[in-house]
Coordinates of C-alpha atoms in Angstrom, one line a residue:
Chain A
M462 CA 74.0 87.3 138.9
E463 CA 77.6 87.4 139.7
S464 CA 79.9 88.3 136.8
L465 CA 82.4 85.6 135.9
S466 CA 84.8 87.8 134.0
N467 CA 84.8 90.7 136.4
K468 CA 84.7 92.9 133.4
R469 CA 81.2 94.2 134.0
K470 CA 81.0 97.9 134.7
V471 CA 78.0 99.4 136.4
L472 CA 77.3 102.7 134.7
E473 CA 75.8 105.6 136.6
V474 CA 73.8 108.1 134.7
K475 CA 74.2 111.4 136.5
P476 CA 71.9 114.3 135.7
L477 CA 73.7 117.0 133.8
N478 CA 75.0 119.9 135.9
F479 CA 74.4 123.6 134.9
L480 CA 77.6 124.0 132.8
E481 CA 76.9 120.8 130.9
R482 CA 73.3 121.9 130.2
A483 CA 74.5 125.3 129.0
Y484 CA 76.1 123.7 125.9
L485 CA 78.6 126.4 125.5
P486 CA 81.5 125.0 127.5
A487 CA 81.2 121.7 125.6
I488 CA 81.0 123.5 122.3
M489 CA 84.2 125.4 123.2
G490 CA 85.9 122.1 124.0
G491 CA 84.8 120.8 120.6
L492 CA 86.1 123.9 118.8
A493 CA 89.4 123.5 120.6
T494 CA 89.7 119.9 119.5
T495 CA 88.9 120.7 115.9
M496 CA 91.4 123.6 116.0
K497 CA 94.1 121.2 117.1
H498 CA 93.4 119.1 114.0
F499 CA 93.5 122.2 111.8
F500 CA 97.2 122.6 112.4
K501 CA 98.0 118.9 112.2
K502 CA 99.9 117.6 109.1
P503 CA 97.4 116.1 106.7
V504 CA 97.5 112.3 106.5
T505 CA 96.6 112.3 102.8
I506 CA 98.9 110.7 100.3
S507 CA 98.4 112.4 97.0
Y508 CA 98.3 109.3 94.8
P509 CA 99.6 109.2 91.7
E510 CA 102.3 111.8 92.6
E511 CA 103.1 110.2 95.9
K512 CA 102.9 106.5 96.6
R513 CA 102.5 104.8 99.8
E514 CA 105.3 102.4 100.5
F515 CA 104.1 98.8 99.9
S516 CA 104.6 96.1 102.5
E517 CA 107.1 93.3 101.7
N518 CA 104.4 90.8 100.9
F519 CA 102.2 93.2 98.9
R520 CA 100.4 91.5 96.0
G521 CA 100.0 93.6 93.0
M522 CA 99.9 93.0 89.2
H523 CA 101.1 89.6 88.1
S524 CA 104.3 89.1 86.1
L525 CA 105.3 86.0 84.2
K526 CA 109.0 85.4 85.0
R527 CA 111.9 84.4 82.8
D528 CA 114.8 82.2 83.9
E529 CA 118.4 83.3 84.1
N530 CA 118.9 82.8 80.4
G531 CA 115.8 84.9 79.5
K532 CA 113.6 82.0 78.7
E533 CA 109.9 82.0 79.7
R534 CA 109.4 79.7 82.7
C535 CA 105.7 79.0 82.2
T536 CA 104.9 75.6 80.9
A537 CA 101.2 76.1 80.6
C538 CA 100.5 73.3 83.1
G539 CA 97.3 75.1 84.2
L540 CA 97.8 74.7 87.9
C541 CA 97.4 78.4 88.4
A542 CA 94.1 78.5 86.6
L543 CA 93.0 75.5 88.6
S544 CA 93.9 77.1 91.9
C545 CA 92.4 80.4 91.0
P546 CA 89.3 80.9 93.2
A547 CA 88.0 83.7 91.0
E548 CA 88.6 81.8 87.7
A549 CA 90.5 84.8 86.4
I550 CA 93.2 82.9 84.5
T551 CA 93.0 81.1 81.2
M552 CA 95.7 79.8 78.9
T553 CA 96.3 77.9 75.7
A554 CA 99.3 75.6 75.6
A555 CA 101.5 75.1 72.6
E556 CA 104.5 72.9 71.7
R557 CA 107.9 74.5 71.4
K558 CA 109.2 74.4 67.8
P559 CA 112.8 73.6 67.1
G560 CA 114.7 76.9 67.1
E561 CA 112.7 78.4 69.9
E562 CA 114.8 76.9 72.6
N563 CA 116.1 80.4 73.6
L564 CA 112.5 81.6 74.1
Y565 CA 110.9 78.9 76.2
R566 CA 112.5 76.8 78.8
E567 CA 110.6 73.6 78.3
E568 CA 108.9 71.8 75.4
K569 CA 105.5 73.1 76.3
Y570 CA 104.7 76.8 76.7
A571 CA 101.7 79.1 77.0
A572 CA 100.8 80.5 73.6
V573 CA 98.1 82.6 75.2
Y574 CA 98.0 83.5 78.8
E575 CA 95.3 85.8 80.0
I576 CA 94.3 87.2 83.4
N577 CA 91.1 89.1 83.9
M578 CA 92.1 91.8 86.3
L579 CA 88.5 92.6 87.1
R580 CA 88.0 89.0 88.4
C581 CA 91.3 88.6 90.1
I582 CA 91.2 89.0 93.9
F583 CA 94.9 89.1 94.3
C584 CA 94.9 86.2 96.7
G585 CA 98.2 84.9 95.5
L586 CA 97.1 81.3 95.2
C587 CA 98.4 81.1 91.6
E588 CA 101.8 82.1 92.9
E589 CA 101.7 79.3 95.5
A590 CA 100.4 76.7 93.0
C591 CA 103.0 77.4 90.3
P592 CA 105.6 74.5 90.3
K593 CA 107.9 76.4 88.0
E594 CA 108.1 79.7 89.9
A595 CA 106.8 81.4 86.8
I596 CA 104.2 83.7 88.2
Y597 CA 104.5 86.3 90.9
L598 CA 102.2 89.1 92.1
D599 CA 105.1 91.4 92.5
G600 CA 104.0 94.3 90.4
D601 CA 102.3 97.6 91.0
I602 CA 98.6 98.4 91.5
V603 CA 96.7 97.5 88.4
P604 CA 95.9 100.8 86.5
T605 CA 92.4 101.9 85.7
D606 CA 90.9 101.8 82.3
Y607 CA 87.6 102.6 80.5
L608 CA 86.6 99.3 78.9
R609 CA 86.1 95.8 80.4
K610 CA 88.0 94.2 77.6
D611 CA 91.0 96.3 78.4
F612 CA 91.3 94.6 81.8
I613 CA 92.0 91.2 80.3
Y614 CA 95.8 91.3 80.4
G615 CA 97.6 89.1 77.8
K616 CA 101.2 88.0 77.6
D617 CA 102.2 91.4 76.2
K618 CA 101.5 93.0 79.6
L619 CA 102.3 90.1 81.9
V620 CA 105.6 88.7 80.7
E621 CA 108.7 90.2 82.2
A622 CA 110.9 92.3 79.9
P623 CA 113.5 90.2 78.2
L624 CA 117.1 90.3 79.6
N625 CA 119.5 92.6 77.8
Q626 CA 122.3 90.5 76.5
Chain B
M1079 CA 79.2 167.2 92.0
E1080 CA 75.9 165.4 91.7
T1081 CA 77.1 163.3 88.7
T1082 CA 80.4 162.3 90.4
D1083 CA 78.4 161.2 93.4
L1084 CA 76.0 159.2 91.2
I1085 CA 78.9 157.6 89.3
F1086 CA 80.7 156.7 92.5
R1087 CA 77.5 155.2 93.9
I1088 CA 77.0 153.1 90.8
V1089 CA 80.6 151.9 90.8
L1090 CA 80.3 151.1 94.5
I1091 CA 77.1 149.0 93.9
V1092 CA 78.8 147.1 91.2
I1093 CA 81.9 146.5 93.3
I1094 CA 79.9 145.4 96.3
F1095 CA 77.8 143.1 94.2
A1096 CA 81.0 141.6 92.6
I1097 CA 82.6 141.2 95.9
S1098 CA 79.6 139.5 97.5
L1099 CA 79.6 137.0 94.6
V1100 CA 83.3 136.4 94.6
V1101 CA 83.4 136.0 98.4
A1102 CA 80.5 133.6 98.1
M1103 CA 82.2 131.7 95.3
Y1104 CA 85.4 131.4 97.3
S1105 CA 83.5 130.5 100.4
T1106 CA 82.6 127.3 98.8
Y1107 CA 86.3 126.6 98.1
A1108 CA 87.2 127.8 101.6
E1109 CA 84.6 125.6 103.1
R1110 CA 86.0 122.5 101.4
K1111 CA 89.6 123.5 102.3
V1112 CA 88.7 124.3 105.9
A1113 CA 86.7 121.0 106.2
A1114 CA 89.7 119.2 104.9
F1115 CA 92.1 120.8 107.3
F1116 CA 89.9 120.1 110.2
Q1117 CA 89.8 116.4 109.2
D1118 CA 93.6 116.1 108.6
R1119 CA 93.1 116.1 104.8
I1120 CA 94.3 118.3 102.0
G1121 CA 91.1 119.2 100.2
P1122 CA 90.6 120.2 96.6
N1123 CA 94.0 120.7 95.0
R1124 CA 93.7 119.7 91.3
A1125 CA 92.1 122.6 89.5
G1126 CA 94.8 125.2 89.3
P1127 CA 97.5 125.8 91.9
W1128 CA 96.2 124.7 95.4
G1129 CA 92.8 124.2 93.7
I1130 CA 92.0 127.9 93.5
L1131 CA 90.1 127.4 90.2
Q1132 CA 87.8 124.8 91.9
P1133 CA 84.9 127.3 92.2
L1134 CA 85.0 128.1 88.5
A1135 CA 85.1 124.4 87.7
D1136 CA 82.1 123.8 90.0
G1137 CA 80.2 126.7 88.5
G1138 CA 80.9 125.5 85.0
K1139 CA 79.7 122.1 86.0
M1140 CA 76.5 123.6 87.5
F1141 CA 75.7 125.4 84.2
L1142 CA 76.3 122.3 82.1
K1143 CA 74.0 120.0 84.2
E1144 CA 70.7 119.1 82.9
E1145 CA 67.9 121.5 83.8
I1146 CA 65.1 119.5 85.3
I1147 CA 61.6 120.8 86.2
P1148 CA 59.5 118.0 87.5
T1149 CA 56.2 117.3 85.6
N1150 CA 54.0 118.0 88.6
A1151 CA 55.9 121.1 89.8
T1152 CA 54.6 124.6 89.3
P1153 CA 57.0 125.8 86.7
F1154 CA 56.8 129.5 87.5
L1155 CA 57.2 129.2 91.2
F1156 CA 59.8 126.6 90.7
I1157 CA 62.0 129.2 89.0
V1158 CA 61.0 132.1 91.3
G1159 CA 62.1 130.2 94.4
P1160 CA 65.9 130.2 93.8
S1161 CA 65.8 133.6 92.1
L1162 CA 64.1 135.1 95.2
A1163 CA 66.6 133.3 97.5
I1164 CA 69.6 134.8 95.7
L1165 CA 67.9 138.2 95.2
T1166 CA 67.2 138.6 98.9
A1167 CA 70.6 137.4 99.8
C1168 CA 72.2 140.0 97.6
I1169 CA 70.2 143.1 98.5
G1170 CA 71.1 142.9 102.2
S1171 CA 74.5 144.4 101.5
A1172 CA 73.0 147.8 100.5
V1173 CA 73.0 149.3 104.0
I1174 CA 76.3 147.9 105.3
P1175 CA 78.9 150.6 106.0
W1176 CA 82.0 149.2 104.4
G1177 CA 84.3 152.0 105.6
Q1178 CA 84.6 155.6 106.7
A1179 CA 84.0 158.4 104.2
I1180 CA 86.8 158.4 101.7
V1181 CA 88.4 161.5 100.2
I1182 CA 89.4 161.1 96.5
G1183 CA 90.6 164.2 94.7
G1184 CA 88.9 166.7 97.0
H1185 CA 85.6 164.9 96.9
T1186 CA 84.2 163.0 99.9
F1187 CA 82.4 159.7 99.2
D1188 CA 80.5 157.5 101.6
L1189 CA 81.6 153.8 101.4
Q1190 CA 78.0 152.8 101.9
V1191 CA 75.4 152.4 99.2
T1192 CA 72.7 154.0 101.2
D1193 CA 72.5 155.2 104.7
I1194 CA 68.9 154.8 105.6
N1195 CA 68.0 155.6 109.2
V1196 CA 66.3 152.3 109.7
G1197 CA 69.2 150.2 108.5
I1198 CA 68.7 147.4 111.0
L1199 CA 65.0 147.1 110.2
Y1200 CA 65.9 146.9 106.5
I1201 CA 68.3 144.0 107.2
F1202 CA 65.6 142.3 109.2
G1203 CA 63.1 142.8 106.5
V1204 CA 65.4 141.3 103.9
V1205 CA 66.3 138.4 106.1
S1206 CA 62.7 137.5 106.7
L1207 CA 62.1 137.7 103.0
G1208 CA 64.8 135.1 102.5
V1209 CA 62.4 132.5 103.9
Y1210 CA 60.1 133.0 100.9
G1211 CA 62.7 131.8 98.5
I1212 CA 63.0 128.5 100.3
M1213 CA 59.3 128.2 101.1
I1214 CA 58.2 128.8 97.5
G1215 CA 60.9 126.5 96.1
G1216 CA 59.9 123.7 98.5
W1217 CA 56.2 124.2 97.8
A1218 CA 56.5 124.4 94.1
S1219 CA 58.6 121.2 93.9
N1220 CA 55.5 119.1 94.7
N1221 CA 57.7 116.7 96.7
K1222 CA 57.0 115.8 100.4
Y1223 CA 60.7 116.0 101.3
S1224 CA 61.0 119.5 99.8
L1225 CA 57.9 120.6 101.5
L1226 CA 59.0 119.3 104.9
G1227 CA 62.4 120.9 104.4
A1228 CA 60.8 124.2 103.5
I1229 CA 58.4 124.1 106.4
R1230 CA 61.3 123.3 108.7
A1231 CA 63.3 126.2 107.3
A1232 CA 60.3 128.6 107.7
S1233 CA 59.5 127.6 111.2
Q1234 CA 63.1 127.7 112.2
N1235 CA 63.7 131.1 110.7
I1236 CA 60.6 132.6 112.2
S1237 CA 61.4 131.2 115.7
Y1238 CA 65.0 132.5 115.6
E1239 CA 64.1 135.8 114.2
I1240 CA 62.3 136.6 117.4
S1241 CA 65.3 136.0 119.6
M1242 CA 67.5 137.8 117.1
G1243 CA 65.2 140.8 117.2
L1244 CA 65.2 140.8 121.0
S1245 CA 68.9 140.5 121.2
I1246 CA 69.2 143.5 118.9
I1247 CA 66.8 145.5 121.0
A1248 CA 69.2 145.4 123.9
L1249 CA 71.9 146.7 121.6
L1250 CA 69.7 149.5 120.3
M1251 CA 69.0 150.6 123.9
L1252 CA 72.7 151.4 124.1
T1253 CA 73.2 152.9 120.6
G1254 CA 70.0 154.8 120.4
T1255 CA 69.9 154.6 116.6
L1256 CA 68.9 152.2 113.9
S1257 CA 71.3 153.5 111.3
L1258 CA 74.2 151.0 110.8
K1259 CA 76.5 153.9 109.9
E1260 CA 76.0 155.6 113.2
I1261 CA 76.3 152.4 115.1
A1262 CA 79.6 151.7 113.4
E1263 CA 80.8 155.3 114.1
Q1264 CA 79.9 155.0 117.8
Q1265 CA 82.3 152.1 118.1
H1266 CA 85.3 154.3 117.2
G1267 CA 88.6 152.8 118.1
F1268 CA 88.2 149.9 120.5
A1269 CA 84.8 150.8 122.0
W1270 CA 83.2 147.8 120.3
N1271 CA 79.7 146.8 121.3
V1272 CA 80.7 143.3 122.0
W1273 CA 82.3 144.4 125.3
R1274 CA 79.1 146.0 126.4
Q1275 CA 76.7 143.3 125.0
P1276 CA 78.5 139.9 125.4
L1277 CA 75.3 138.0 126.1
G1278 CA 73.5 139.8 123.3
F1279 CA 76.3 138.9 120.9
V1280 CA 76.2 135.2 121.8
L1281 CA 72.4 135.2 121.2
F1282 CA 72.8 137.1 117.9
L1283 CA 75.5 134.6 116.8
V1284 CA 73.4 131.6 117.6
C1285 CA 70.4 133.1 115.8
A1286 CA 72.6 134.0 112.8
F1287 CA 73.6 130.4 112.5
A1288 CA 69.9 129.4 112.5
E1289 CA 68.9 132.2 110.1
T1290 CA 71.5 131.2 107.5
N1291 CA 70.6 127.5 107.9
R1292 CA 74.1 126.6 108.8
S1293 CA 75.1 123.7 110.8
P1294 CA 74.3 122.9 113.7
F1295 CA 70.9 124.3 112.5
D1296 CA 70.9 122.9 109.0
L1297 CA 67.8 120.9 109.5
P1298 CA 66.1 122.1 106.3
E1299 CA 68.6 120.0 104.4
C1300 CA 69.0 117.2 106.8
E1301 CA 70.1 114.4 104.4
T1302 CA 69.3 111.5 106.7
E1303 CA 65.7 112.5 107.1
L1304 CA 64.8 114.7 104.2
V1305 CA 66.9 113.4 101.2
G1306 CA 68.0 116.9 100.1
G1307 CA 65.6 119.1 102.0
Y1308 CA 63.9 122.0 100.2
H1309 CA 66.2 121.6 97.2
T1310 CA 65.7 117.9 96.6
E1311 CA 64.1 118.5 93.2
Y1312 CA 66.5 121.2 92.1
S1313 CA 69.3 120.6 89.6
S1314 CA 71.6 122.6 87.5
M1315 CA 72.2 126.3 88.3
K1316 CA 68.9 126.6 90.2
L1317 CA 70.4 124.3 92.8
G1318 CA 73.5 126.4 92.5
F1319 CA 71.5 129.5 93.3
Y1320 CA 70.2 128.0 96.5
L1321 CA 73.7 126.9 97.6
F1322 CA 75.1 130.3 96.5
A1323 CA 72.4 132.2 98.4
E1324 CA 73.5 130.3 101.6
Y1325 CA 77.1 131.5 101.2
I1326 CA 76.0 135.1 100.4
N1327 CA 73.8 135.0 103.4
M1328 CA 76.8 133.9 105.5
F1329 CA 78.8 136.8 104.1
I1330 CA 76.1 139.4 104.8
S1331 CA 75.3 138.1 108.2
S1332 CA 79.1 138.1 109.0
A1333 CA 79.2 141.7 107.8
V1334 CA 76.2 142.7 109.9
M1335 CA 77.6 140.9 112.9
A1336 CA 81.0 142.7 112.5
T1337 CA 79.2 146.1 112.1
L1338 CA 76.9 145.6 115.1
Y1339 CA 79.2 144.0 117.6
W1340 CA 82.8 143.9 116.4
G1341 CA 83.2 147.6 115.6
G1342 CA 82.8 147.4 111.8
Y1343 CA 85.8 149.2 110.2
N1344 CA 87.1 150.5 113.6
Y1345 CA 90.3 149.2 115.1
P1346 CA 92.5 150.3 117.9
G1347 CA 94.9 153.0 116.9
M1348 CA 92.9 154.1 113.9
D1349 CA 93.3 157.8 114.8
W1350 CA 97.1 157.5 114.8
V1351 CA 96.9 155.7 111.4
A1352 CA 94.5 158.3 110.0
A1353 CA 96.8 161.1 111.1
H1354 CA 99.8 159.5 109.4
V1355 CA 98.5 158.2 106.1
G1356 CA 95.9 160.8 105.2
P1357 CA 92.1 160.6 104.5
T1358 CA 92.4 158.5 101.3
I1359 CA 94.4 155.6 102.5
A1360 CA 93.0 155.4 106.1
P1361 CA 89.4 154.4 105.1
I1362 CA 90.9 151.7 102.8
I1363 CA 92.8 150.3 105.8
G1364 CA 89.5 150.4 107.6
V1365 CA 87.8 148.4 104.8
V1366 CA 90.6 145.9 105.0
V1367 CA 90.1 145.5 108.7
F1368 CA 86.4 145.2 108.2
F1369 CA 86.9 142.4 105.7
G1370 CA 89.4 140.7 108.0
K1371 CA 86.6 140.6 110.6
I1372 CA 84.1 139.3 108.1
F1373 CA 86.5 136.6 106.9
F1374 CA 87.3 135.5 110.4
S1375 CA 83.5 135.3 111.1
I1376 CA 83.0 133.2 107.9
F1377 CA 85.8 131.0 109.1
F1378 CA 84.1 130.7 112.4
F1379 CA 80.9 129.6 110.7
M1380 CA 82.8 126.9 109.0
W1381 CA 84.7 126.0 112.1
V1382 CA 81.5 125.4 113.9
R1383 CA 80.0 123.5 111.0
W1384 CA 82.8 120.9 111.2
T1385 CA 82.7 120.6 114.9
I1386 CA 79.1 120.4 116.1
P1387 CA 76.6 117.8 115.0
R1388 CA 73.2 118.7 113.9
F1389 CA 70.4 119.4 116.4
R1390 CA 67.3 117.3 116.6
Y1391 CA 64.3 119.2 115.5
D1392 CA 62.6 119.3 119.0
Q1393 CA 66.0 120.4 120.5
L1394 CA 66.1 123.2 117.9
M1395 CA 62.7 124.4 118.9
D1396 CA 63.4 124.0 122.6
L1397 CA 66.6 126.1 122.3
G1398 CA 64.9 128.8 120.3
W1399 CA 61.8 129.2 122.4
K1400 CA 62.7 128.1 125.9
V1401 CA 66.3 129.2 126.1
L1402 CA 67.1 132.0 123.7
I1403 CA 64.0 134.1 124.0
P1404 CA 64.0 134.1 127.8
L1405 CA 67.7 134.9 127.8
A1406 CA 67.2 137.7 125.3
I1407 CA 64.4 139.2 127.4
A1408 CA 66.6 138.9 130.5
N1409 CA 69.4 140.6 128.5
I1410 CA 67.1 143.5 127.7
V1411 CA 66.1 143.9 131.4
L1412 CA 69.7 143.6 132.5
T1413 CA 70.8 146.2 130.0
G1414 CA 68.0 148.6 131.0
V1415 CA 68.8 148.2 134.7
I1416 CA 72.5 148.7 134.3
T1417 CA 72.1 151.8 132.0
T1418 CA 69.7 153.3 134.4
L1419 CA 72.0 152.7 137.4
L1420 CA 75.0 154.1 135.5
N1421 CA 73.2 157.3 134.5

């Protein structure tokens, strides 16, 4: 049958000649190749001491943002939790008390906000879903730990550091 | 005089034993480093500067691992296996001439534990005993993979010992002696045997790879087919002994190879050096040269390991019986014809 793509290649299997059957020349070739690699610079990046440069749209650990006055942006609307395909996010909403205006931007805020880093797949859908620009995956690689419970990150780890006035 | 000789000999034995163990220990480290460099990696670098404490860490780990003797194994033979493997690996170094006779304070001492006149036969005897360690261990484990690995090791070693012996015969036709010391002395300066026996050397080298169960002939521990090979059931330091024996074997066979073919402690210009530095320093330089050759040889073992993939079992047997043995016999005939014509 004629080939439509013209990409077909007919391979010819030639019997090995004497030098090829003698193994040794091929082995020398192999040894030369490996020796070339011996003097190459290693490609290893010694993580934790060295870090690979992240790409611009790298998605790492989440951070809950504050606005320009240092108030928490999150209003606990739950859209991030709803959009999360791994169901890693949970939160409890609370009402802002009088006198807390400098802490929370709107009347409703997240009293508890937890992300299970073992469930999270770092897809960034929470970031896209957030109407308040409150959550971004702009952090570092999530560090390792020993216990499962320690991977559930609360507000203490997620909320951005307060502005220094 | 008698007592100083005796003391020197005991010191020499202890030193050689310690050196074999240290070299074997650091071969494991070197192997990992060399492998890393060949694969564009860095290798172990966490334990101590550049990872030089890695072998100690590995050894400590081995000792602390749980000691398991399978219920259906033969306990006595199960322990004898690795002990025999490491014992036979260690005693091979007794006949290797490490250097010329050294003069210390008016006394002359041989840098060789014992100069028996059948040195090569001794080496061969020890090497063939090495199979028993593997065979007994594999048999005593009562595990089909161990047994298959052990049988492979045994048949491989027996097959390659023949061509190894035949390749040595051609060498012995030239040297006319079985004593390793005399063979080393005959290669004074740059008259190394490898120039006179290139084919014999290649054959010996290939057989040495097979005898030490090194890649590309490491079928006894072929993971894809045999889980762990003959040491599948072994754990803790008994496994360590098997792995250690492999590295000591590598060291000893490198030393034998250097003595037989690469001139041992001889190097070009050694007479000039000896005349200038005196009879105490010159043999030490010779020992250093000898160790340089050994280390390059060990490096070559590793270089080959990280280059060539493993043979298939039938290919291994084909190579041993259909290629190496005829070549070795042809080498003997060739050597005989040439020496007769030259005389």
